[in-house]
Coordinates of N, CA and C in Angstrom, one line a residue:
Chain A
D1 N 29.8 24.3 -21.5 CA 28.5 25.0 -21.5 C 27.8 24.7 -22.8
G2 N 26.5 24.4 -22.6 CA 25.7 24.1 -23.8 C 25.2 25.4 -24.4
G3 N 25.1 25.4 -25.8 CA 24.7 26.6 -26.4 C 24.7 26.5 -27.9
I4 N 24.5 27.7 -28.6 CA 24.5 27.7 -30.0 C 25.6 28.7 -30.4
T5 N 26.4 28.3 -31.4 CA 27.4 29.2 -31.9 C 27.2 29.5 -33.4
Q6 N 27.4 30.8 -33.7 CA 27.3 31.2 -35.1 C 28.6 31.9 -35.4
S7 N 29.1 31.6 -36.6 CA 30.4 32.2 -37.0 C 30.3 32.5 -38.5
P8 N 31.0 33.6 -38.9 CA 31.6 34.6 -38.1 C 30.5 35.6 -37.5
K9 N 30.9 36.6 -36.7 CA 30.0 37.6 -36.2 C 29.7 38.6 -37.3
Y10 N 30.7 39.0 -38.1 CA 30.5 39.9 -39.2 C 31.1 39.2 -40.5
L11 N 30.3 39.4 -41.6 CA 30.7 38.8 -42.8 C 30.5 39.8 -43.9
F12 N 31.5 39.9 -44.8 CA 31.4 40.8 -45.9 C 31.6 40.1 -47.2
R13 N 30.8 40.3 -48.2 CA 30.9 39.6 -49.5 C 30.5 40.6 -50.6
K14 N 31.1 40.3 -51.8 CA 30.8 41.0 -53.0 C 29.5 40.5 -53.6
E15 N 28.7 41.3 -54.2 CA 27.5 40.9 -54.9 C 27.8 39.8 -55.9
G16 N 27.0 38.8 -56.0 CA 27.2 37.8 -57.0 C 27.9 36.5 -56.4
Q17 N 28.4 36.6 -55.2 CA 29.0 35.5 -54.5 C 28.1 34.8 -53.6
N18 N 28.2 33.5 -53.5 CA 27.4 32.7 -52.5 C 28.2 32.8 -51.2
V19 N 27.5 32.7 -50.1 CA 28.2 32.8 -48.8 C 27.5 31.8 -47.8
T20 N 28.2 31.1 -47.0 CA 27.6 30.1 -46.1 C 27.8 30.6 -44.6
L21 N 26.7 30.7 -43.9 CA 26.8 31.0 -42.5 C 26.7 29.7 -41.7
S22 N 27.5 29.7 -40.6 CA 27.6 28.5 -39.8 C 26.7 28.6 -38.6
C23 N 26.1 27.5 -38.2 CA 25.4 27.4 -37.0 C 25.6 26.0 -36.4
E24 N 26.1 26.0 -35.1 CA 26.3 24.7 -34.4 C 25.7 24.8 -33.1
Q25 N 25.1 23.6 -32.6 CA 24.5 23.6 -31.3 C 24.9 22.3 -30.6
N26 N 25.1 22.4 -29.3 CA 25.5 21.2 -28.5 C 24.4 21.0 -27.4
L27 N 23.2 21.4 -27.7 CA 22.1 21.2 -26.8 C 21.3 19.9 -27.0
N28 N 21.7 19.2 -28.0 CA 21.0 17.9 -28.3 C 19.6 18.1 -28.8
H29 N 19.4 19.3 -29.4 CA 18.0 19.6 -29.9 C 17.8 19.0 -31.3
D30 N 16.6 18.5 -31.5 CA 16.3 18.0 -32.9 C 16.0 19.1 -33.9
A31 N 15.3 20.2 -33.4 CA 14.9 21.2 -34.3 C 15.8 22.4 -34.4
M32 N 16.1 22.9 -35.6 CA 16.9 24.1 -35.8 C 16.2 25.0 -36.8
Y33 N 16.5 26.3 -36.7 CA 15.8 27.3 -37.4 C 16.8 28.4 -37.9
W34 N 16.5 29.0 -39.0 CA 17.2 30.2 -39.5 C 16.2 31.4 -39.6
Y35 N 16.6 32.5 -39.1 CA 15.8 33.7 -39.2 C 16.6 34.8 -39.8
R36 N 15.9 35.7 -40.4 CA 16.5 37.0 -40.9 C 15.8 38.1 -40.2
Q37 N 16.7 39.1 -39.7 CA 16.2 40.3 -39.0 C 16.6 41.5 -39.8
D38 N 15.6 42.3 -40.1 CA 15.8 43.6 -40.8 C 15.2 44.7 -39.9
P39 N 15.7 45.9 -39.9 CA 15.1 47.0 -39.1 C 13.6 47.1 -39.3
G40 N 12.9 47.1 -38.2 CA 11.4 47.3 -38.3 C 10.6 46.2 -38.8
Q41 N 11.3 45.0 -39.0 CA 10.6 43.9 -39.6 C 10.5 42.7 -38.6
G42 N 11.0 42.8 -37.5 CA 11.0 41.6 -36.6 C 11.9 40.5 -37.2
L43 N 11.6 39.3 -36.8 CA 12.3 38.1 -37.3 C 11.4 37.3 -38.2
R44 N 12.0 37.0 -39.4 CA 11.3 36.2 -40.4 C 12.0 34.9 -40.6
L45 N 11.2 33.8 -40.7 CA 11.7 32.5 -40.8 C 12.2 32.1 -42.2
I46 N 13.4 31.7 -42.4 CA 13.9 31.3 -43.7 C 13.8 29.9 -43.9
Y47 N 14.3 29.0 -43.1 CA 14.2 27.6 -43.2 C 14.2 27.0 -41.8
Y48 N 13.6 25.8 -41.7 CA 13.7 25.1 -40.4 C 13.9 23.6 -40.7
S49 N 14.4 22.9 -39.7 CA 14.6 21.5 -39.8 C 14.2 20.8 -38.4
Q50 N 13.4 19.8 -38.5 CA 13.0 19.1 -37.3 C 13.7 17.8 -37.1
I51 N 14.5 17.4 -38.1 CA 15.2 16.1 -37.9 C 16.3 16.1 -38.9
V52 N 17.3 15.3 -38.6 CA 18.5 15.3 -39.6 C 18.0 14.8 -40.9
N53 N 18.6 15.4 -42.0 CA 18.4 15.1 -43.4 C 17.0 15.5 -43.8
D54 N 16.3 16.4 -43.1 CA 15.0 16.9 -43.5 C 14.9 18.4 -43.1
F55 N 14.4 19.2 -44.0 CA 14.2 20.6 -43.7 C 13.0 21.1 -44.5
Q56 N 12.4 22.2 -44.1 CA 11.3 22.8 -44.8 C 11.5 24.3 -45.0
K57 N 10.9 24.8 -46.0 CA 11.0 26.3 -46.3 C 10.1 27.0 -45.3
G58 N 10.7 28.2 -44.9 CA 9.9 29.1 -44.1 C 9.2 30.1 -44.9
D59 N 9.0 31.3 -44.4 CA 8.3 32.4 -45.1 C 9.0 33.1 -46.2
I60 N 10.4 33.1 -46.1 CA 11.2 33.8 -47.0 C 12.4 33.0 -47.5
A61 N 12.1 31.8 -48.1 CA 13.2 30.9 -48.4 C 13.9 31.2 -49.8
E62 N 13.3 32.0 -50.6 CA 13.8 32.3 -51.9 C 15.2 32.9 -51.8
G63 N 16.2 32.3 -52.5 CA 17.6 32.8 -52.5 C 18.4 32.2 -51.5
Y64 N 17.9 31.3 -50.7 CA 18.6 30.7 -49.6 C 18.6 29.1 -49.8
S65 N 19.6 28.5 -49.2 CA 19.6 27.0 -49.2 C 20.2 26.5 -47.9
V66 N 19.8 25.3 -47.4 CA 20.3 24.8 -46.2 C 20.6 23.3 -46.3
S67 N 21.3 22.8 -45.4 CA 21.5 21.3 -45.3 C 21.5 20.9 -43.8
R68 N 21.2 19.7 -43.5 CA 21.1 19.2 -42.2 C 21.7 17.7 -42.2
E69 N 23.0 17.6 -42.3 CA 23.6 16.3 -42.4 C 23.9 15.8 -41.0
K70 N 24.1 16.7 -40.0 CA 24.3 16.3 -38.6 C 23.3 17.0 -37.7
K71 N 23.1 16.4 -36.6 CA 22.1 16.9 -35.7 C 22.6 18.3 -35.1
E72 N 23.9 18.4 -35.0 CA 24.5 19.6 -34.4 C 24.6 20.8 -35.3
S73 N 24.5 20.6 -36.6 CA 24.9 21.6 -37.5 C 23.8 21.9 -38.5
F74 N 23.6 23.2 -38.8 CA 22.5 23.6 -39.8 C 23.0 24.8 -40.5
P75 N 23.9 24.7 -41.5 CA 24.5 25.8 -42.2 C 23.5 26.4 -43.2
L76 N 23.6 27.7 -43.4 CA 22.7 28.5 -44.3 C 23.6 29.1 -45.4
T77 N 23.2 28.8 -46.6 CA 23.9 29.4 -47.8 C 23.0 30.5 -48.4
V78 N 23.6 31.7 -48.4 CA 22.9 32.8 -49.1 C 23.4 32.9 -50.5
T79 N 22.6 32.6 -51.4 CA 23.0 32.5 -52.8 C 22.9 33.9 -53.5
S80 N 23.5 33.9 -54.7 CA 23.5 35.2 -55.5 C 22.1 35.5 -56.0
A81 N 21.2 34.6 -55.8 CA 19.8 34.8 -56.2 C 19.0 35.6 -55.2
Q82 N 19.6 35.8 -54.0 CA 18.9 36.5 -52.9 C 19.1 38.0 -53.3
K83 N 18.0 38.7 -53.5 CA 18.1 40.1 -54.0 C 18.6 41.1 -53.0
N84 N 18.2 40.9 -51.7 CA 18.6 41.8 -50.7 C 19.3 41.1 -49.5
P85 N 20.5 40.6 -49.7 CA 21.1 39.7 -48.7 C 21.6 40.4 -47.4
T86 N 21.9 41.6 -47.5 CA 22.4 42.3 -46.3 C 21.4 42.4 -45.2
A87 N 21.7 41.7 -44.1 CA 20.8 41.6 -43.0 C 21.5 41.0 -41.8
F88 N 20.8 40.9 -40.7 CA 21.3 40.1 -39.5 C 20.6 38.8 -39.5
Y89 N 21.4 37.7 -39.4 CA 20.9 36.4 -39.4 C 21.0 35.7 -38.1
L90 N 19.9 35.1 -37.6 CA 19.9 34.4 -36.4 C 19.6 32.9 -36.5
C91 N 20.3 32.1 -35.8 CA 20.0 30.7 -35.8 C 19.5 30.3 -34.5
A92 N 18.6 29.3 -34.4 CA 18.0 28.9 -33.2 C 17.8 27.4 -33.2
S93 N 17.6 26.9 -32.0 CA 17.3 25.4 -31.9 C 16.3 25.2 -30.7
S94 N 15.6 24.1 -30.8 CA 14.7 23.7 -29.7 C 14.4 22.3 -29.7
I95 N 13.8 21.8 -28.6 CA 13.3 20.4 -28.6 C 12.2 20.4 -29.6
F96 N 12.1 19.2 -30.3 CA 11.0 19.1 -31.3 C 9.7 19.0 -30.7
G97 N 8.7 19.8 -31.2 CA 7.4 19.8 -30.6 C 6.9 21.2 -30.4
S98 N 5.6 21.3 -30.2 CA 5.0 22.7 -30.1 C 5.2 23.2 -28.7
G99 N 5.5 24.5 -28.6 CA 5.5 25.2 -27.3 C 6.8 25.2 -26.6
Y100 N 7.9 24.6 -27.2 CA 9.2 24.6 -26.5 C 9.9 25.9 -26.9
E101 N 10.7 26.4 -25.9 CA 11.5 27.6 -26.1 C 12.5 27.4 -27.2
Q102 N 12.7 28.4 -28.0 CA 13.8 28.4 -29.0 C 15.0 29.1 -28.3
Y103 N 16.2 28.5 -28.4 CA 17.4 29.1 -28.0 C 18.1 29.7 -29.2
F104 N 18.6 30.9 -29.0 CA 19.2 31.6 -30.2 C 20.7 31.7 -30.0
G105 N 21.4 31.7 -31.2 CA 22.8 32.0 -31.3 C 23.0 33.5 -31.3
P106 N 24.2 34.0 -31.3 CA 24.6 35.4 -31.2 C 24.3 36.2 -32.5
G107 N 24.1 35.4 -33.6 CA 23.8 36.1 -34.9 C 25.1 36.4 -35.7
T108 N 24.8 36.6 -37.0 CA 25.8 37.0 -38.0 C 25.3 38.1 -38.8
R109 N 26.1 39.2 -38.8 CA 25.7 40.4 -39.6 C 26.4 40.2 -41.0
L110 N 25.6 40.0 -42.0 CA 26.1 39.9 -43.4 C 25.9 41.2 -44.1
T111 N 27.0 41.6 -44.8 CA 26.9 42.8 -45.6 C 27.4 42.5 -47.0
V112 N 26.6 42.7 -48.0 CA 26.9 42.4 -49.4 C 27.0 43.7 -50.1
T113 N 28.1 44.0 -50.8 CA 28.2 45.2 -51.5 C 28.6 45.0 -53.0
Chain B
A1 N -3.4 32.1 -41.8 CA -2.1 32.2 -41.2 C -2.1 33.1 -39.9
Q2 N -1.3 32.7 -39.0 CA -1.2 33.5 -37.8 C -0.5 34.8 -37.9
T3 N -0.9 35.8 -37.3 CA -0.2 37.1 -37.3 C 0.0 37.6 -35.9
V4 N 1.0 38.3 -35.7 CA 1.3 38.9 -34.3 C 1.5 40.4 -34.6
T5 N 0.9 41.3 -33.8 CA 0.9 42.7 -34.0 C 1.4 43.4 -32.8
Q6 N 2.5 44.2 -32.9 CA 3.0 45.1 -31.9 C 2.9 46.4 -32.5
S7 N 1.9 47.2 -32.0 CA 1.6 48.5 -32.7 C 2.4 49.6 -32.2
Q8 N 3.1 49.5 -31.1 CA 3.9 50.6 -30.6 C 5.3 50.3 -30.9
P9 N 6.0 51.1 -31.7 CA 7.4 50.9 -32.1 C 8.4 51.2 -31.0
E10 N 8.0 52.2 -30.1 CA 8.9 52.6 -29.0 C 8.1 53.0 -27.8
M11 N 8.8 52.7 -26.6 CA 8.2 53.2 -25.4 C 9.4 53.6 -24.4
S12 N 9.0 54.4 -23.5 CA 10.0 54.8 -22.5 C 9.5 54.7 -21.1
V13 N 10.3 54.4 -20.1 CA 9.8 54.2 -18.8 C 10.9 54.8 -17.8
Q14 N 10.5 55.4 -16.7 CA 11.4 55.8 -15.7 C 11.9 54.7 -14.9
E15 N 13.2 54.7 -14.6 CA 13.7 53.6 -13.7 C 12.8 53.4 -12.5
A16 N 12.6 52.2 -12.1 CA 11.8 51.8 -10.9 C 10.3 51.9 -11.1
E17 N 9.9 52.4 -12.3 CA 8.4 52.5 -12.6 C 8.0 51.2 -13.3
T18 N 6.7 51.1 -13.6 CA 6.1 50.0 -14.3 C 5.7 50.3 -15.7
V19 N 6.0 49.4 -16.6 CA 5.6 49.7 -18.0 C 4.9 48.4 -18.6
T20 N 4.0 48.6 -19.5 CA 3.3 47.5 -20.1 C 3.4 47.6 -21.6
L21 N 3.9 46.5 -22.2 CA 4.1 46.4 -23.7 C 2.9 45.6 -24.2
S22 N 2.3 46.1 -25.3 CA 1.1 45.5 -25.9 C 1.5 44.5 -27.0
C23 N 0.6 43.5 -27.2 CA 0.7 42.6 -28.3 C -0.6 42.0 -28.5
T24 N -1.0 41.9 -29.8 CA -2.2 41.2 -30.2 C -1.9 40.2 -31.2
Y25 N -2.7 39.2 -31.3 CA -2.4 38.1 -32.3 C -3.7 37.6 -32.9
D26 N -3.6 37.0 -34.0 CA -4.7 36.4 -34.7 C -4.5 35.0 -35.0
T27 N -5.4 34.1 -34.7 CA -5.3 32.7 -35.0 C -6.6 32.0 -34.9
S28 N -6.7 30.9 -35.6 CA -7.9 30.1 -35.5 C -7.7 28.8 -34.7
E29 N -6.5 28.7 -34.2 CA -6.1 27.5 -33.4 C -6.6 27.7 -31.9
S30 N -6.9 26.6 -31.3 CA -7.4 26.7 -29.9 C -6.2 26.4 -28.9
D31 N -5.2 25.7 -29.4 CA -4.1 25.3 -28.5 C -2.8 25.9 -29.1
Y32 N -2.2 26.8 -28.3 CA -1.0 27.5 -28.8 C -0.2 28.0 -27.7
Y33 N 0.9 28.6 -28.0 CA 1.8 29.2 -26.9 C 2.2 30.6 -27.4
L34 N 2.4 31.4 -26.4 CA 2.9 32.8 -26.6 C 4.1 33.1 -25.8
F35 N 5.0 33.9 -26.4 CA 6.3 34.2 -25.8 C 6.5 35.7 -25.9
W36 N 7.3 36.1 -24.9 CA 8.0 37.4 -25.0 C 9.5 37.2 -25.0
Y37 N 10.2 37.7 -26.0 CA 11.7 37.6 -26.1 C 12.2 39.0 -26.0
K38 N 13.4 39.1 -25.4 CA 14.1 40.3 -25.2 C 15.4 40.3 -26.1
Q39 N 15.7 41.4 -26.8 CA 16.9 41.5 -27.5 C 17.6 42.8 -27.1
P40 N 18.6 42.6 -26.2 CA 19.4 43.8 -25.8 C 20.3 44.3 -26.9
P41 N 21.1 45.3 -26.6 CA 22.0 45.9 -27.7 C 23.0 44.8 -28.2
S42 N 23.3 43.8 -27.4 CA 24.2 42.7 -27.9 C 23.6 41.9 -29.0
R43 N 22.2 42.0 -29.1 CA 21.4 41.3 -30.1 C 21.2 39.8 -29.8
Q44 N 21.6 39.4 -28.6 CA 21.3 38.0 -28.2 C 19.9 37.9 -27.8
M45 N 19.1 37.1 -28.4 CA 17.7 36.9 -28.1 C 17.6 36.1 -26.8
I46 N 16.8 36.5 -25.9 CA 16.6 35.8 -24.6 C 15.1 35.7 -24.3
L47 N 14.7 34.5 -23.9 CA 13.3 34.3 -23.5 C 13.0 35.0 -22.2
V48 N 11.9 35.8 -22.2 CA 11.5 36.5 -21.0 C 10.4 35.7 -20.3
I49 N 9.4 35.3 -21.0 CA 8.3 34.6 -20.4 C 7.5 33.9 -21.4
R50 N 6.8 32.8 -21.0 CA 6.0 31.9 -21.9 C 4.7 31.7 -21.3
Q51 N 3.7 31.7 -22.2 CA 2.3 31.4 -21.7 C 1.6 30.3 -22.6
E52 N 1.0 29.4 -21.9 CA 0.3 28.3 -22.6 C -1.2 28.8 -22.7
A53 N -1.7 28.7 -23.9 CA -3.1 29.2 -24.1 C -4.2 28.5 -23.3
Y54 N -3.9 27.2 -22.9 CA -5.0 26.5 -22.2 C -4.9 26.8 -20.7
K55 N -3.9 27.5 -20.3 CA -3.8 27.9 -18.9 C -4.4 29.3 -18.7
Q56 N -5.4 29.4 -17.8 CA -6.0 30.7 -17.5 C -5.1 31.6 -16.7
Q57 N -4.3 31.0 -15.9 CA -3.5 31.8 -15.0 C -2.4 32.5 -15.8
N58 N -2.2 33.8 -15.5 CA -1.2 34.5 -16.2 C 0.2 34.1 -15.7
A59 N 1.2 34.0 -16.7 CA 2.5 33.6 -16.3 C 3.3 34.8 -15.6
T60 N 4.2 34.4 -14.7 CA 5.0 35.4 -14.0 C 6.4 34.9 -13.9
E61 N 7.3 35.8 -14.1 CA 8.8 35.5 -13.9 C 9.4 36.7 -13.2
N62 N 9.5 36.6 -11.9 CA 10.1 37.7 -11.1 C 9.4 39.0 -11.4
R63 N 10.1 40.0 -12.0 CA 9.5 41.3 -12.3 C 8.6 41.4 -13.5
F64 N 8.6 40.3 -14.2 CA 7.9 40.2 -15.5 C 6.6 39.4 -15.4
S65 N 5.5 39.9 -15.8 CA 4.3 39.2 -15.8 C 3.5 39.5 -17.1
V66 N 2.5 38.7 -17.4 CA 1.7 38.9 -18.6 C 0.3 39.1 -18.2
N67 N -0.5 39.8 -19.1 CA -1.9 39.8 -19.0 C -2.4 39.1 -20.3
F68 N -2.8 37.9 -20.1 CA -3.3 37.1 -21.3 C -4.8 37.1 -21.3
Q69 N -5.3 37.7 -22.4 CA -6.8 37.7 -22.6 C -7.1 36.9 -23.9
K70 N -7.4 35.7 -23.7 CA -7.6 34.7 -24.8 C -8.7 35.2 -25.8
A71 N -9.8 35.6 -25.2 CA -11.0 36.0 -26.1 C -10.6 37.2 -26.9
A72 N -9.9 38.1 -26.3 CA -9.5 39.3 -27.0 C -8.3 39.1 -27.8
K73 N -7.6 38.0 -27.7 CA -6.3 37.7 -28.4 C -5.3 38.8 -28.1
S74 N -5.1 39.0 -26.8 CA -4.2 40.0 -26.4 C -3.2 39.4 -25.4
F75 N -2.0 39.8 -25.5 CA -0.9 39.2 -24.6 C 0.1 40.3 -24.3
S76 N -0.2 41.1 -23.3 CA 0.7 42.2 -22.9 C 1.7 41.8 -21.9
L77 N 2.9 42.4 -21.9 CA 3.9 42.2 -20.9 C 4.1 43.4 -20.0
K78 N 4.0 43.1 -18.7 CA 4.2 44.1 -17.7 C 5.6 43.9 -17.0
I79 N 6.4 45.0 -17.0 CA 7.7 45.0 -16.3 C 7.6 45.9 -15.1
S80 N 7.7 45.4 -14.0 CA 7.7 46.1 -12.7 C 9.1 46.5 -12.3
D81 N 9.1 47.6 -11.5 CA 10.4 48.1 -11.0 C 11.5 48.1 -12.1
S82 N 11.2 48.8 -13.1 CA 12.1 48.8 -14.3 C 13.5 49.1 -13.9
Q83 N 14.5 48.4 -14.6 CA 15.9 48.6 -14.4 C 16.6 49.0 -15.7
L84 N 17.7 49.6 -15.5 CA 18.4 50.1 -16.7 C 18.7 48.9 -17.7
G85 N 19.0 47.8 -17.1 CA 19.2 46.6 -17.9 C 18.0 46.0 -18.7
D86 N 16.9 46.6 -18.4 CA 15.7 46.2 -19.2 C 15.6 46.9 -20.5
A87 N 16.4 47.9 -20.7 CA 16.4 48.6 -22.0 C 16.8 47.6 -23.1
A88 N 15.9 47.4 -24.1 CA 16.1 46.4 -25.1 C 15.0 46.5 -26.1
M89 N 15.0 45.7 -27.1 CA 13.9 45.5 -28.0 C 13.2 44.2 -27.5
Y90 N 11.9 44.3 -27.5 CA 11.0 43.2 -27.0 C 10.1 42.7 -28.1
F91 N 10.2 41.4 -28.3 CA 9.4 40.7 -29.4 C 8.3 39.8 -28.7
C92 N 7.1 40.0 -29.2 CA 6.0 39.0 -28.9 C 6.0 37.9 -30.0
A93 N 5.8 36.7 -29.6 CA 5.8 35.6 -30.6 C 4.8 34.6 -30.3
Y94 N 4.4 33.9 -31.4 CA 3.3 32.9 -31.3 C 3.8 31.6 -31.9
T95 N 3.4 30.5 -31.3 CA 3.6 29.2 -32.0 C 2.4 28.3 -31.7
G96 N 2.0 27.6 -32.8 CA 0.9 26.7 -32.7 C 1.3 25.2 -33.0
A97 N 0.4 24.5 -33.7 CA 0.6 23.1 -34.0 C 1.9 22.9 -34.9
N98 N 2.2 23.8 -35.7 CA 3.3 23.5 -36.6 C 4.7 23.9 -36.0
S99 N 4.7 24.3 -34.8 CA 6.0 24.5 -34.0 C 6.8 25.7 -34.6
K100 N 6.3 26.4 -35.6 CA 7.0 27.6 -36.1 C 6.7 28.8 -35.2
L101 N 7.7 29.6 -35.0 CA 7.5 30.9 -34.3 C 7.1 32.0 -35.2
T102 N 6.1 32.7 -35.0 CA 5.7 33.9 -35.7 C 6.0 35.1 -34.8
F103 N 6.8 36.1 -35.2 CA 7.2 37.2 -34.4 C 6.4 38.5 -34.8
G104 N 6.2 39.3 -33.8 CA 5.8 40.7 -34.1 C 7.0 41.5 -34.5
K105 N 6.8 42.8 -34.9 CA 7.9 43.6 -35.4 C 8.7 44.1 -34.2
G106 N 8.3 44.0 -33.0 CA 9.1 44.4 -31.9 C 8.8 45.8 -31.4
I107 N 9.2 46.1 -30.2 CA 9.1 47.4 -29.6 C 10.4 47.7 -28.9
T108 N 10.9 48.9 -29.1 CA 12.1 49.3 -28.4 C 11.8 50.0 -27.1
L109 N 12.3 49.5 -26.0 CA 12.0 50.0 -24.7 C 13.3 50.8 -24.2
S110 N 13.1 52.0 -23.8 CA 14.2 52.7 -23.2 C 13.9 53.0 -21.8
V111 N 14.9 53.0 -20.9 CA 14.7 53.2 -19.5 C 15.5 54.5 -19.1
R112 N 14.8 55.4 -18.5 CA 15.4 56.7 -18.1 C 15.9 56.6 -16.7
P113 N 17.1 57.0 -16.4 CA 17.7 56.9 -15.0 C 17.1 58.0 -14.2

């Protein structure tokens, strides 16, 4: 079955540590996205990539980094510079171009204490 | 920059009744797409319906339909014959030429048996 996987579902880290969230898709989509969801805030775009080896900052990129070495994978690193990292993180993918549906993974809940 | 506004944080509907969720947006683009996504308690985001701005006909998917008023920049979702499984958070979203999705803050819909 085609889809998007994110692992792990729950992640706990101590403040000051970097942590990497995994996102893999087998839908053969060129575009991939990372969103952050906080209560009452909707989804906010962190980074997106429309092609391998290229990515752009979204609306809230500070304190985050990404890589896109393979079409199928788009890992997100939450660095110690992110001031409020505790949140629900969603990865999505789509066909490249305007108007196409984005398919979402199940999400990762990150808690930093 | 484009904005999407969902002014009602919560709504409730009786099972089998009809409910309408409101959404307004602001853009200077003439060609764009609008979406409604559903996020049930599992937190898996699911596309409900999609509308292309250049199409005057309102989109329909089974019990879900939209009222798209381009001049008023309004995009409401109507759910007919509400079912218990419709209880979820619903997000209105916009995408234009840059292919990025801009989400509203969402509305929590509860369904009373």
